[in-house]
Tab-separated table of C-alpha atoms in Angstrom:
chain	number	residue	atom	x	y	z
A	1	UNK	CA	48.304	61.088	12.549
A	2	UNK	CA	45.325	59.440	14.113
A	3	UNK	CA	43.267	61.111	10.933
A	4	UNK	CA	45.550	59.613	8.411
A	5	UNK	CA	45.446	55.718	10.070
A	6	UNK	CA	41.684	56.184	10.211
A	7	UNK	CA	41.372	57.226	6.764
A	8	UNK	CA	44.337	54.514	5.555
A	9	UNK	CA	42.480	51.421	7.630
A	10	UNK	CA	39.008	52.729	6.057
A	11	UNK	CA	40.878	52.400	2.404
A	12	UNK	CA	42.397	49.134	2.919
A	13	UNK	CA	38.941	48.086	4.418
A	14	UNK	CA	36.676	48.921	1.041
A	15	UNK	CA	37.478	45.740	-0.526
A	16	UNK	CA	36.891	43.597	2.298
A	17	UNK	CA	33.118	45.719	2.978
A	18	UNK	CA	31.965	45.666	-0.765
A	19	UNK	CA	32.615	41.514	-1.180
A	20	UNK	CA	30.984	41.455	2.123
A	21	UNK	CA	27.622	43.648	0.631
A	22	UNK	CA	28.109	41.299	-2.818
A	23	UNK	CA	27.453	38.369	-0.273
A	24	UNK	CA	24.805	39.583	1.141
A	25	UNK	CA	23.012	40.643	-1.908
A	26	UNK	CA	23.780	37.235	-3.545
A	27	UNK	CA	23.011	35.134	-0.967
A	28	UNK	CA	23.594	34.173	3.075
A	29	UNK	CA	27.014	35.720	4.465
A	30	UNK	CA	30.076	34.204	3.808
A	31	UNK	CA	28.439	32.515	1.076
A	32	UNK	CA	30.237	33.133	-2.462
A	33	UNK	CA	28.571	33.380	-5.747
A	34	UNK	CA	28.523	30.204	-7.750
A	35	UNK	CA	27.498	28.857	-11.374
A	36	UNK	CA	24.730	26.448	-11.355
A	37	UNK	CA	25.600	23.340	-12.745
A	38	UNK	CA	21.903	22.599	-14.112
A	39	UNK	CA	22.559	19.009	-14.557
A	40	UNK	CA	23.574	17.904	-11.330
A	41	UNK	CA	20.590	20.156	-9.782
A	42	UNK	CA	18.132	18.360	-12.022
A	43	UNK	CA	19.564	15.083	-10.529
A	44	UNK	CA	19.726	16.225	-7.196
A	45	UNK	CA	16.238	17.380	-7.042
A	46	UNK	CA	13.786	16.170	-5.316
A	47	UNK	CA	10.049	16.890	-5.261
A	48	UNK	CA	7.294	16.582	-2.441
A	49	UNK	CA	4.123	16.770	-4.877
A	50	UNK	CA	2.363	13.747	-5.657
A	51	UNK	CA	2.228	13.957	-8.944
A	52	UNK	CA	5.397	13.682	-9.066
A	53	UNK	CA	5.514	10.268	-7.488
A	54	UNK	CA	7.816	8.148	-10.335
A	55	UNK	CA	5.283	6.873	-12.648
A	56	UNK	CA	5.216	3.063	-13.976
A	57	UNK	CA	4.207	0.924	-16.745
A	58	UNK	CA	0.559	0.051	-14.549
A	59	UNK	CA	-0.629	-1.974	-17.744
A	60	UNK	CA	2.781	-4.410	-17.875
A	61	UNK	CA	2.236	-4.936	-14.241
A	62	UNK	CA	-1.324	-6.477	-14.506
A	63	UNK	CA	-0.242	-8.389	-17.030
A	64	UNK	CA	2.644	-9.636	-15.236
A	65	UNK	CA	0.564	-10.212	-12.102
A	66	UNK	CA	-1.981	-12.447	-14.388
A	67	UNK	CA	0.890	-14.222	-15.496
A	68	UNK	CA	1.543	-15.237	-11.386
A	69	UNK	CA	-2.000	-15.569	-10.988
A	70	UNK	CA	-2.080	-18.627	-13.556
A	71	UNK	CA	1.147	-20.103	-12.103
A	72	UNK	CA	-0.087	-20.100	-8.322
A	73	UNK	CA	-3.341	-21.761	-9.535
A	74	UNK	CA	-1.399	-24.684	-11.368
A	75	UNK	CA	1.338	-25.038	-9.278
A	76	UNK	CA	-1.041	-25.559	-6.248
A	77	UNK	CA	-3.273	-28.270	-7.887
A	78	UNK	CA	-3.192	-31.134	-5.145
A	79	UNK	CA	-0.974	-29.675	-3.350
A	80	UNK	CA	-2.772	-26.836	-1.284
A	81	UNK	CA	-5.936	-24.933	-2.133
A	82	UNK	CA	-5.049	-21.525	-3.442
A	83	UNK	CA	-7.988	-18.790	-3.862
A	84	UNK	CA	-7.651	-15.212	-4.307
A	85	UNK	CA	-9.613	-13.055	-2.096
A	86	UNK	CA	-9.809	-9.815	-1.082
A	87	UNK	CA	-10.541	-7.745	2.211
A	88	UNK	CA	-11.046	-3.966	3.655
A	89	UNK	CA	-8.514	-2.304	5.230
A	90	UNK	CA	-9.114	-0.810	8.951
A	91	UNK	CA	-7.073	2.392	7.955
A	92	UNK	CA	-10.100	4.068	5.812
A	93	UNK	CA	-11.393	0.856	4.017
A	94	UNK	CA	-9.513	0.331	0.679
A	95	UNK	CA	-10.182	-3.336	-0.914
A	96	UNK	CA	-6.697	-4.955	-0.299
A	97	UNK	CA	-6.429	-8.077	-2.900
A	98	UNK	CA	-4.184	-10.831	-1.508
A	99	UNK	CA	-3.653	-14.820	-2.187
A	100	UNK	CA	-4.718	-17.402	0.453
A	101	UNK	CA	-3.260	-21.167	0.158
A	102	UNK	CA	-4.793	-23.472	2.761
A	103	UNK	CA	-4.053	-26.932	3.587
A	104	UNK	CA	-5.867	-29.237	1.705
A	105	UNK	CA	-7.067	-31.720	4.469
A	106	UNK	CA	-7.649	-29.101	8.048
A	107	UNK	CA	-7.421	-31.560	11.159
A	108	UNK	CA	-10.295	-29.514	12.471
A	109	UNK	CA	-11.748	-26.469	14.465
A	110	UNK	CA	-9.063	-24.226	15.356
A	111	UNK	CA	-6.561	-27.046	15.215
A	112	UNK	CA	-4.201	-25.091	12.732
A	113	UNK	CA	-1.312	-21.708	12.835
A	114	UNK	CA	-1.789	-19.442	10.525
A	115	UNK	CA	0.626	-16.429	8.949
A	116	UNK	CA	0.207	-13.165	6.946
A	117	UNK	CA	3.508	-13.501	4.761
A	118	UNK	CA	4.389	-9.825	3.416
A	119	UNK	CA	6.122	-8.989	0.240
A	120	UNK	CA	9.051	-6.581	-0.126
A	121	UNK	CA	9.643	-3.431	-2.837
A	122	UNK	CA	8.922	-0.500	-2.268
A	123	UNK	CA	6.768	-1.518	-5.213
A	124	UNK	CA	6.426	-4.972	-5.476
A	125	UNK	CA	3.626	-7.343	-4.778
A	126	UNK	CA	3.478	-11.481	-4.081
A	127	UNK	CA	5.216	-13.224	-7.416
A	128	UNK	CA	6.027	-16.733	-8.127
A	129	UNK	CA	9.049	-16.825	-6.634
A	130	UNK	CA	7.861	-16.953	-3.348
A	131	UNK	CA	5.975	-20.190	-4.178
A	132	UNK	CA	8.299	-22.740	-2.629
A	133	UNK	CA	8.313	-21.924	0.817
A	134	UNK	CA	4.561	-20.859	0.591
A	135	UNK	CA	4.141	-24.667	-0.186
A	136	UNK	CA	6.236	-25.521	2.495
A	137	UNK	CA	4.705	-23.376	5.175
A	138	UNK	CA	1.254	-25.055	3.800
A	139	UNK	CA	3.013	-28.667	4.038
A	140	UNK	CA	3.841	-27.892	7.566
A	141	UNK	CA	-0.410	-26.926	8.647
A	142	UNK	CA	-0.134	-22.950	8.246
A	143	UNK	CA	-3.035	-21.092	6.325
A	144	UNK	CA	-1.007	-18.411	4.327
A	145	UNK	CA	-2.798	-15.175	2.987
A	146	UNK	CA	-0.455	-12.589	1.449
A	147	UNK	CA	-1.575	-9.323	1.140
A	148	UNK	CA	-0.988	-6.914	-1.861
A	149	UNK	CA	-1.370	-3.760	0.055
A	150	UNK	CA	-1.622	-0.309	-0.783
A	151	UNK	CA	1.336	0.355	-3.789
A	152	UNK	CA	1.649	-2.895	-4.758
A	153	UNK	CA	1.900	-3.387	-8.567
A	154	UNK	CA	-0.137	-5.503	-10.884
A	155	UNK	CA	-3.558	-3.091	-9.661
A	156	UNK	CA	-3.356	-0.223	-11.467
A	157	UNK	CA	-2.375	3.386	-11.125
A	158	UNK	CA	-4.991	4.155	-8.174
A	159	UNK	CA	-3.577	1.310	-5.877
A	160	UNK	CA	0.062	2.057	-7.003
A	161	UNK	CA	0.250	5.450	-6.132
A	162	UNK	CA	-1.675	4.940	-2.956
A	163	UNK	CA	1.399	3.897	-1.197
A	164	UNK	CA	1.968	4.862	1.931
A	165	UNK	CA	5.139	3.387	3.095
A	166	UNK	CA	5.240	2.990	6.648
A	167	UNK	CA	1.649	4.322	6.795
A	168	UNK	CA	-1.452	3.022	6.462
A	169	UNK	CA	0.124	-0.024	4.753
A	170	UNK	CA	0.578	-1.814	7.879
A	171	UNK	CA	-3.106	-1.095	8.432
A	172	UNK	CA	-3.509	-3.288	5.176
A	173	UNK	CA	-1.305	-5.583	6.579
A	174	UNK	CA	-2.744	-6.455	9.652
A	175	UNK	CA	-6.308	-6.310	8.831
A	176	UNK	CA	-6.054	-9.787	6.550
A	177	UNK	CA	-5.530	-11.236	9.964
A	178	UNK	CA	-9.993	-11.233	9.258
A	179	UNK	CA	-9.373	-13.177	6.399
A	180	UNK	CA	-7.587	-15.980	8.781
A	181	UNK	CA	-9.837	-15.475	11.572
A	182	UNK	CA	-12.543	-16.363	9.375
A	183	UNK	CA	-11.396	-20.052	8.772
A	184	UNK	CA	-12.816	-22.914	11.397
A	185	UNK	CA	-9.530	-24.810	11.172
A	186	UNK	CA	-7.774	-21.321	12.062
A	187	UNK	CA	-6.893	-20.787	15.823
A	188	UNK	CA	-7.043	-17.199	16.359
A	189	UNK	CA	-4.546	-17.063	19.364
A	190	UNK	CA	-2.172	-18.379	16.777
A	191	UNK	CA	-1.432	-16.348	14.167
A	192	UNK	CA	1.750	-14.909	13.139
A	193	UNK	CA	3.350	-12.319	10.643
A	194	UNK	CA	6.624	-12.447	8.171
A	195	UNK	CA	8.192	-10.847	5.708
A	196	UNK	CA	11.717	-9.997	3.520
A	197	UNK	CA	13.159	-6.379	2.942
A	198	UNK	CA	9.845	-3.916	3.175
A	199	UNK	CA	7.793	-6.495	4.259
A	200	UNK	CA	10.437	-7.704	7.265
A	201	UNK	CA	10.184	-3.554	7.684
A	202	UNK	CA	6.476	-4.138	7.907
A	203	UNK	CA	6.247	-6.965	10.107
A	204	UNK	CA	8.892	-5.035	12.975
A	205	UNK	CA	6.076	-2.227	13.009
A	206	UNK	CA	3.193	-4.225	13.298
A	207	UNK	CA	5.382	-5.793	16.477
A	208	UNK	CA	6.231	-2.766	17.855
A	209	UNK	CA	3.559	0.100	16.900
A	210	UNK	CA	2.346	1.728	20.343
A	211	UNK	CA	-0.636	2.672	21.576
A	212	UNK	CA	-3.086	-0.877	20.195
A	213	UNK	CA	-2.589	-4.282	20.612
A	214	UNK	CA	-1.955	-6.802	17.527
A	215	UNK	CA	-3.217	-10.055	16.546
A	216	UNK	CA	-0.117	-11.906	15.825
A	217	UNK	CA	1.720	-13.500	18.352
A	218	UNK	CA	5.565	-13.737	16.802
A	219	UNK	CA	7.262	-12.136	13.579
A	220	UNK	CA	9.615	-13.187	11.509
A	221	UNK	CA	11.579	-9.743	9.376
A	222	UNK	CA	14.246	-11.006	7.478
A	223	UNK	CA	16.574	-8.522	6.195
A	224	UNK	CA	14.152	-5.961	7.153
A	225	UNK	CA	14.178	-2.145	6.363
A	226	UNK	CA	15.176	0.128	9.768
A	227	UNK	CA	15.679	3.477	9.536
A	228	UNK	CA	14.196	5.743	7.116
A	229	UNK	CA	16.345	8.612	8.194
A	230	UNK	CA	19.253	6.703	7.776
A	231	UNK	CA	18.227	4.878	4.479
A	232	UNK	CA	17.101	7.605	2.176
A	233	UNK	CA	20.381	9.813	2.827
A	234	UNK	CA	22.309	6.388	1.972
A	235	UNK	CA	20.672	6.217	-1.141
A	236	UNK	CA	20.178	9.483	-2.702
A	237	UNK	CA	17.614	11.240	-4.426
A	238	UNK	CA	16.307	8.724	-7.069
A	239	UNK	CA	15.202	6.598	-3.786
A	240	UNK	CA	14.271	9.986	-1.972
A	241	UNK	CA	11.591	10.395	-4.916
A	242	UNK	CA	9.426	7.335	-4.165
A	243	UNK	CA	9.147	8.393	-0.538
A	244	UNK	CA	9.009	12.740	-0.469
A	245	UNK	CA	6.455	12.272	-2.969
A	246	UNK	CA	3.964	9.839	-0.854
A	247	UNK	CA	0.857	11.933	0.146
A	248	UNK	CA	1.068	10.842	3.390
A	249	UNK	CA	4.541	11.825	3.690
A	250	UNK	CA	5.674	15.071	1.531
A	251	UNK	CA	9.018	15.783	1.995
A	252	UNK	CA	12.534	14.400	3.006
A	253	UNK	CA	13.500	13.834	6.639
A	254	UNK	CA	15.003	17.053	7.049
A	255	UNK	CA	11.550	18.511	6.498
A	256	UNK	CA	9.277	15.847	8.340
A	257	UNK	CA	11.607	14.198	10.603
A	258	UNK	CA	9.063	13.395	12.914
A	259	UNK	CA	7.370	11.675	10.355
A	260	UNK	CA	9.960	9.529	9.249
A	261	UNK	CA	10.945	8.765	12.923
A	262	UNK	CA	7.382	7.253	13.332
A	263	UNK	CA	7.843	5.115	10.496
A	264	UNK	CA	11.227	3.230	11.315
A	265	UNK	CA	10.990	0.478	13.673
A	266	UNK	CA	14.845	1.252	14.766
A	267	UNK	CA	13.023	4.210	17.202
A	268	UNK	CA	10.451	1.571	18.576
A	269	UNK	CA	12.936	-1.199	19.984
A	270	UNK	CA	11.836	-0.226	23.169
A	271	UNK	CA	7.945	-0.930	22.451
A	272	UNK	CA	8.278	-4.358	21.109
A	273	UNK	CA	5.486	-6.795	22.917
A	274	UNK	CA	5.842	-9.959	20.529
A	275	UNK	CA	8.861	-12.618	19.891
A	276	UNK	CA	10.562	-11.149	16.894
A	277	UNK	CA	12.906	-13.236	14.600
A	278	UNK	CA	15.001	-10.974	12.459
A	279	UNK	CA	18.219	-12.502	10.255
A	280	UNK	CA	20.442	-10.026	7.972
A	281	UNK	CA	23.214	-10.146	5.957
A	282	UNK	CA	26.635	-8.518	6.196
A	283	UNK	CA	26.708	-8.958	1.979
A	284	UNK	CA	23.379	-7.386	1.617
A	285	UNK	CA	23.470	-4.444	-1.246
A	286	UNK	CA	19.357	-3.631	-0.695
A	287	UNK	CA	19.167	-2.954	3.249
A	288	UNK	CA	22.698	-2.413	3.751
A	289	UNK	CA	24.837	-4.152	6.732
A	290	UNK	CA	25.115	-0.264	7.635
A	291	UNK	CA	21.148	0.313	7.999
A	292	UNK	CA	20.974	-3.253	9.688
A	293	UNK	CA	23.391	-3.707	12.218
A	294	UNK	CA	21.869	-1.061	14.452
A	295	UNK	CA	18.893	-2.834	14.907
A	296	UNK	CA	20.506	-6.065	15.451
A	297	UNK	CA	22.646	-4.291	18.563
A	298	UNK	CA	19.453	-2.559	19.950
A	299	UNK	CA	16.900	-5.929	19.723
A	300	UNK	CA	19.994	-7.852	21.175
A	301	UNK	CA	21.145	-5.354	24.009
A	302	UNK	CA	17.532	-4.032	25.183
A	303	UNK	CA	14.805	-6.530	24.334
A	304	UNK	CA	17.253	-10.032	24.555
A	305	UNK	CA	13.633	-11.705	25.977
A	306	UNK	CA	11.939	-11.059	23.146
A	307	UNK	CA	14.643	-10.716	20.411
A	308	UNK	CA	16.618	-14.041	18.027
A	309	UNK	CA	18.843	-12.272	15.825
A	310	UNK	CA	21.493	-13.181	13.477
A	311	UNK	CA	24.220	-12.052	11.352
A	312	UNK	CA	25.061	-13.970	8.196
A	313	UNK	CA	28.405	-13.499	7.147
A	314	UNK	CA	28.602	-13.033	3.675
A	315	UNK	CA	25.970	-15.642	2.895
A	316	UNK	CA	26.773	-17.582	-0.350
A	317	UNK	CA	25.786	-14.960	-3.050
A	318	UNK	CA	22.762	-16.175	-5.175
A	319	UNK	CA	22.145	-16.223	-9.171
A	320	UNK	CA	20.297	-13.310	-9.623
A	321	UNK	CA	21.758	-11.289	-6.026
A	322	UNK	CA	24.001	-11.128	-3.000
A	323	UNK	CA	22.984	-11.237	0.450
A	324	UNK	CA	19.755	-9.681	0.206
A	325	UNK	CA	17.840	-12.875	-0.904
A	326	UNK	CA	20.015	-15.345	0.778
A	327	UNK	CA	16.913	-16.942	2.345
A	328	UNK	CA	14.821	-16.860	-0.808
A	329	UNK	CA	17.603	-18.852	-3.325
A	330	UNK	CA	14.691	-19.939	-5.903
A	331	UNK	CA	15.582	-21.400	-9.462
A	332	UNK	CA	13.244	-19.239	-11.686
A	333	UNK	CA	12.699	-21.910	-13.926
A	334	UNK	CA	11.620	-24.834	-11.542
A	335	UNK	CA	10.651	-22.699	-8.885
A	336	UNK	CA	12.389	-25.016	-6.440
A	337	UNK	CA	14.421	-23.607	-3.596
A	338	UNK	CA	18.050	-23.326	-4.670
A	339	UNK	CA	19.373	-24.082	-1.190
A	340	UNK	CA	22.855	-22.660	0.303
A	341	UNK	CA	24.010	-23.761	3.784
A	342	UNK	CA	22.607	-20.057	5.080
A	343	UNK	CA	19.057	-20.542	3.701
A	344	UNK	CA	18.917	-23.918	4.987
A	345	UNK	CA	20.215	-22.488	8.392
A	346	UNK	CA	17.751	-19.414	8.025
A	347	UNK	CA	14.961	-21.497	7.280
A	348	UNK	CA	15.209	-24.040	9.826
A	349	UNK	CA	16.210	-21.241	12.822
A	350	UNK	CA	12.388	-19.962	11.465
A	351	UNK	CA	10.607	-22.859	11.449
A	352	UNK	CA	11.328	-23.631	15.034
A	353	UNK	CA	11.216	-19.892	16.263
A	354	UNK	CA	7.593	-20.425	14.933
A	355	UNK	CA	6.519	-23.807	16.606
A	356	UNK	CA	8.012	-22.521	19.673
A	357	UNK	CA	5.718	-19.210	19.632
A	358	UNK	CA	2.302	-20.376	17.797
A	359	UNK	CA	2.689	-24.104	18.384
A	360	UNK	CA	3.342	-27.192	16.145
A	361	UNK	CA	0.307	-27.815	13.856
């Protein structure tokens, strides 16, 4: 009898043993065979070759950045004195190009603030539409340079696909802080760093980065980028590509999660050594309330000496966005702010977190 149940259980059993060989032959256990639906790979794929980085129409963007060019220069006739200049970065020496506006009458040897304002996109670069409050910033006796570090558009195919996003970028960043220094009117104990979106992400590194000092003395990141691990599995592969494909990065956080770690000032709360201003928006569709709030509960809850947040409840949405330009409302064809009661709020909260920390020019 004991023959018979062995040799019954063994019967019953050959089913169950061949799927389990099919499994293994076709893939991981417990793993069953499936039809690949080719177009949702193709969509889901993402490379880690830089040649592969998405490509963009380079010659457009120096046209379009000529066309800014030729607005800043009339726009700041007797107003402020506008150049364009460019400097070496400290990361491996790369010519950064970057606008400088200057007041047009200095009160005199280091008598005047100065800021390095930093543009957002994870391919952007300094437009027009930042020329209102550049004017006002100048009005008030700040020396502005703005940097057009490494992927910025309007340079070409070498300087756009030189991005590195959380990289040597902020090396760009910082080092036109030797532009500034350079001016007699400048005081060099004074100088201080802001930016929107990637540049706000920018400006919380330089403020936080261990192991050097920096030259600014208070930042400004207004609805900043915060976590990289967090933000490219929020927004999928066609964001993923612009990032696994960086040289200096190569992959997605599952593969170089120390990498990305580095790069998000969310895991460097704890090493912040400057006044830090940061505003976001619970209406925000760019840097999500999701990616944001964390920050805002980690600057408030472990660095409240060195921390002014706020939250901006659904800020009054703009013409061409929601909540992630509610501090940069511009009228595109005046190129006049195109004020809400947040922006007004925002603006004013920054302009005396700023005399507070580098002094009223």
């Amino acid at each position: 009898m004991i023959r018979i149940a062995s040799f019954l259980t063994a019967v019953l059993l050959l089913p169950v043993l061949a799927s389990a060989v099919q499994a293994q032959e076709d893939g991981p256990p417990n793993r069953h065979r499936v039809v690949m639906d080719t177009a949702r790979a193709a969509r889901l794929y993402v490379s880690n070759r830089p040649e592969d980085h998405p490509a963009a129409d380079y010659e457009r963007a120096i046209r379009g950045k000529a066309v800014t060019d030729s607005i800043f220069a009339a726009r700041s006739a007797g107003v402020m004195k506008f150049s364009k200049v460019t400097y070496k970065s400290s990361a491996d020496g790369m010519v950064i190009p970057a606008y400088l506006f200057e007041p047009l009458n200095p009160k005199g040897p280091r008598a005047h603030a100065a800021m390095v304002w930093v543009h957002g996109g994870v391919h952007g670069n300094m437009d027009q539409n930042y020329l209102p409050f550049i004017k006002e910033a100048v009005q008030r006796g700040y020396a502005i340079i703005t940097p057009d570090y490494r992927g910025s558009t309007g340079f070409g195919k070498a300087h756009h696909n030189a991005i590195d996003y959380g990289g040597m970028e902020v090396d760009d960043v910082e080092s036109a802080v030797s532009v500034l220094q350079a001016l007699p009117y400048v005081n060099p104990e004074r100088i201080g760093v802001m930016g929107w979106s990637h540049g706000g992400y920018i400006t919380s590194l330089l403020l936080t980065r261990e192991a050097q000092g920096s030259p600014f003395k208070a930042g400004a990141a207004i609805v900043p980028v915060t976590n990289l691990l967090f933000r490219l599995s929020f927004k999928g592969p066609s964001y993923q590509r612009s990032f696994a494909t960086q040289a200096g990065i190569g992959g997605l956080p599952f593969e170089k999660r120390e990498e990305y770690i580095r790069r998000s000032p969310y895991y460097w709360v704890d090493s912040l050594k400057y006044p830090i201003l940061v505003h976001v928006a619970t209406n925000d569709e760019d840097v999500n309330f999701e990616e944001a709030r964390p920050l805002i509960d980690a600057f408030q809850a472990r660095q409240p000496m060195l921390a002014e947040t706020k939250v901006y409840v659904n800020p009054t949405p703009g013409p061409t966005s929601v909540g992630h330009t509610f501090s940069r409302r511009v009228n595109r064809q005046t190129l006049e702010r195109d004020d809400s009661p947040e922006q007004i709020d925002s603006w004013n909260l920054t302009w005396a977190f700023f005399e507070k920390h580098l002094g009223k020019n």
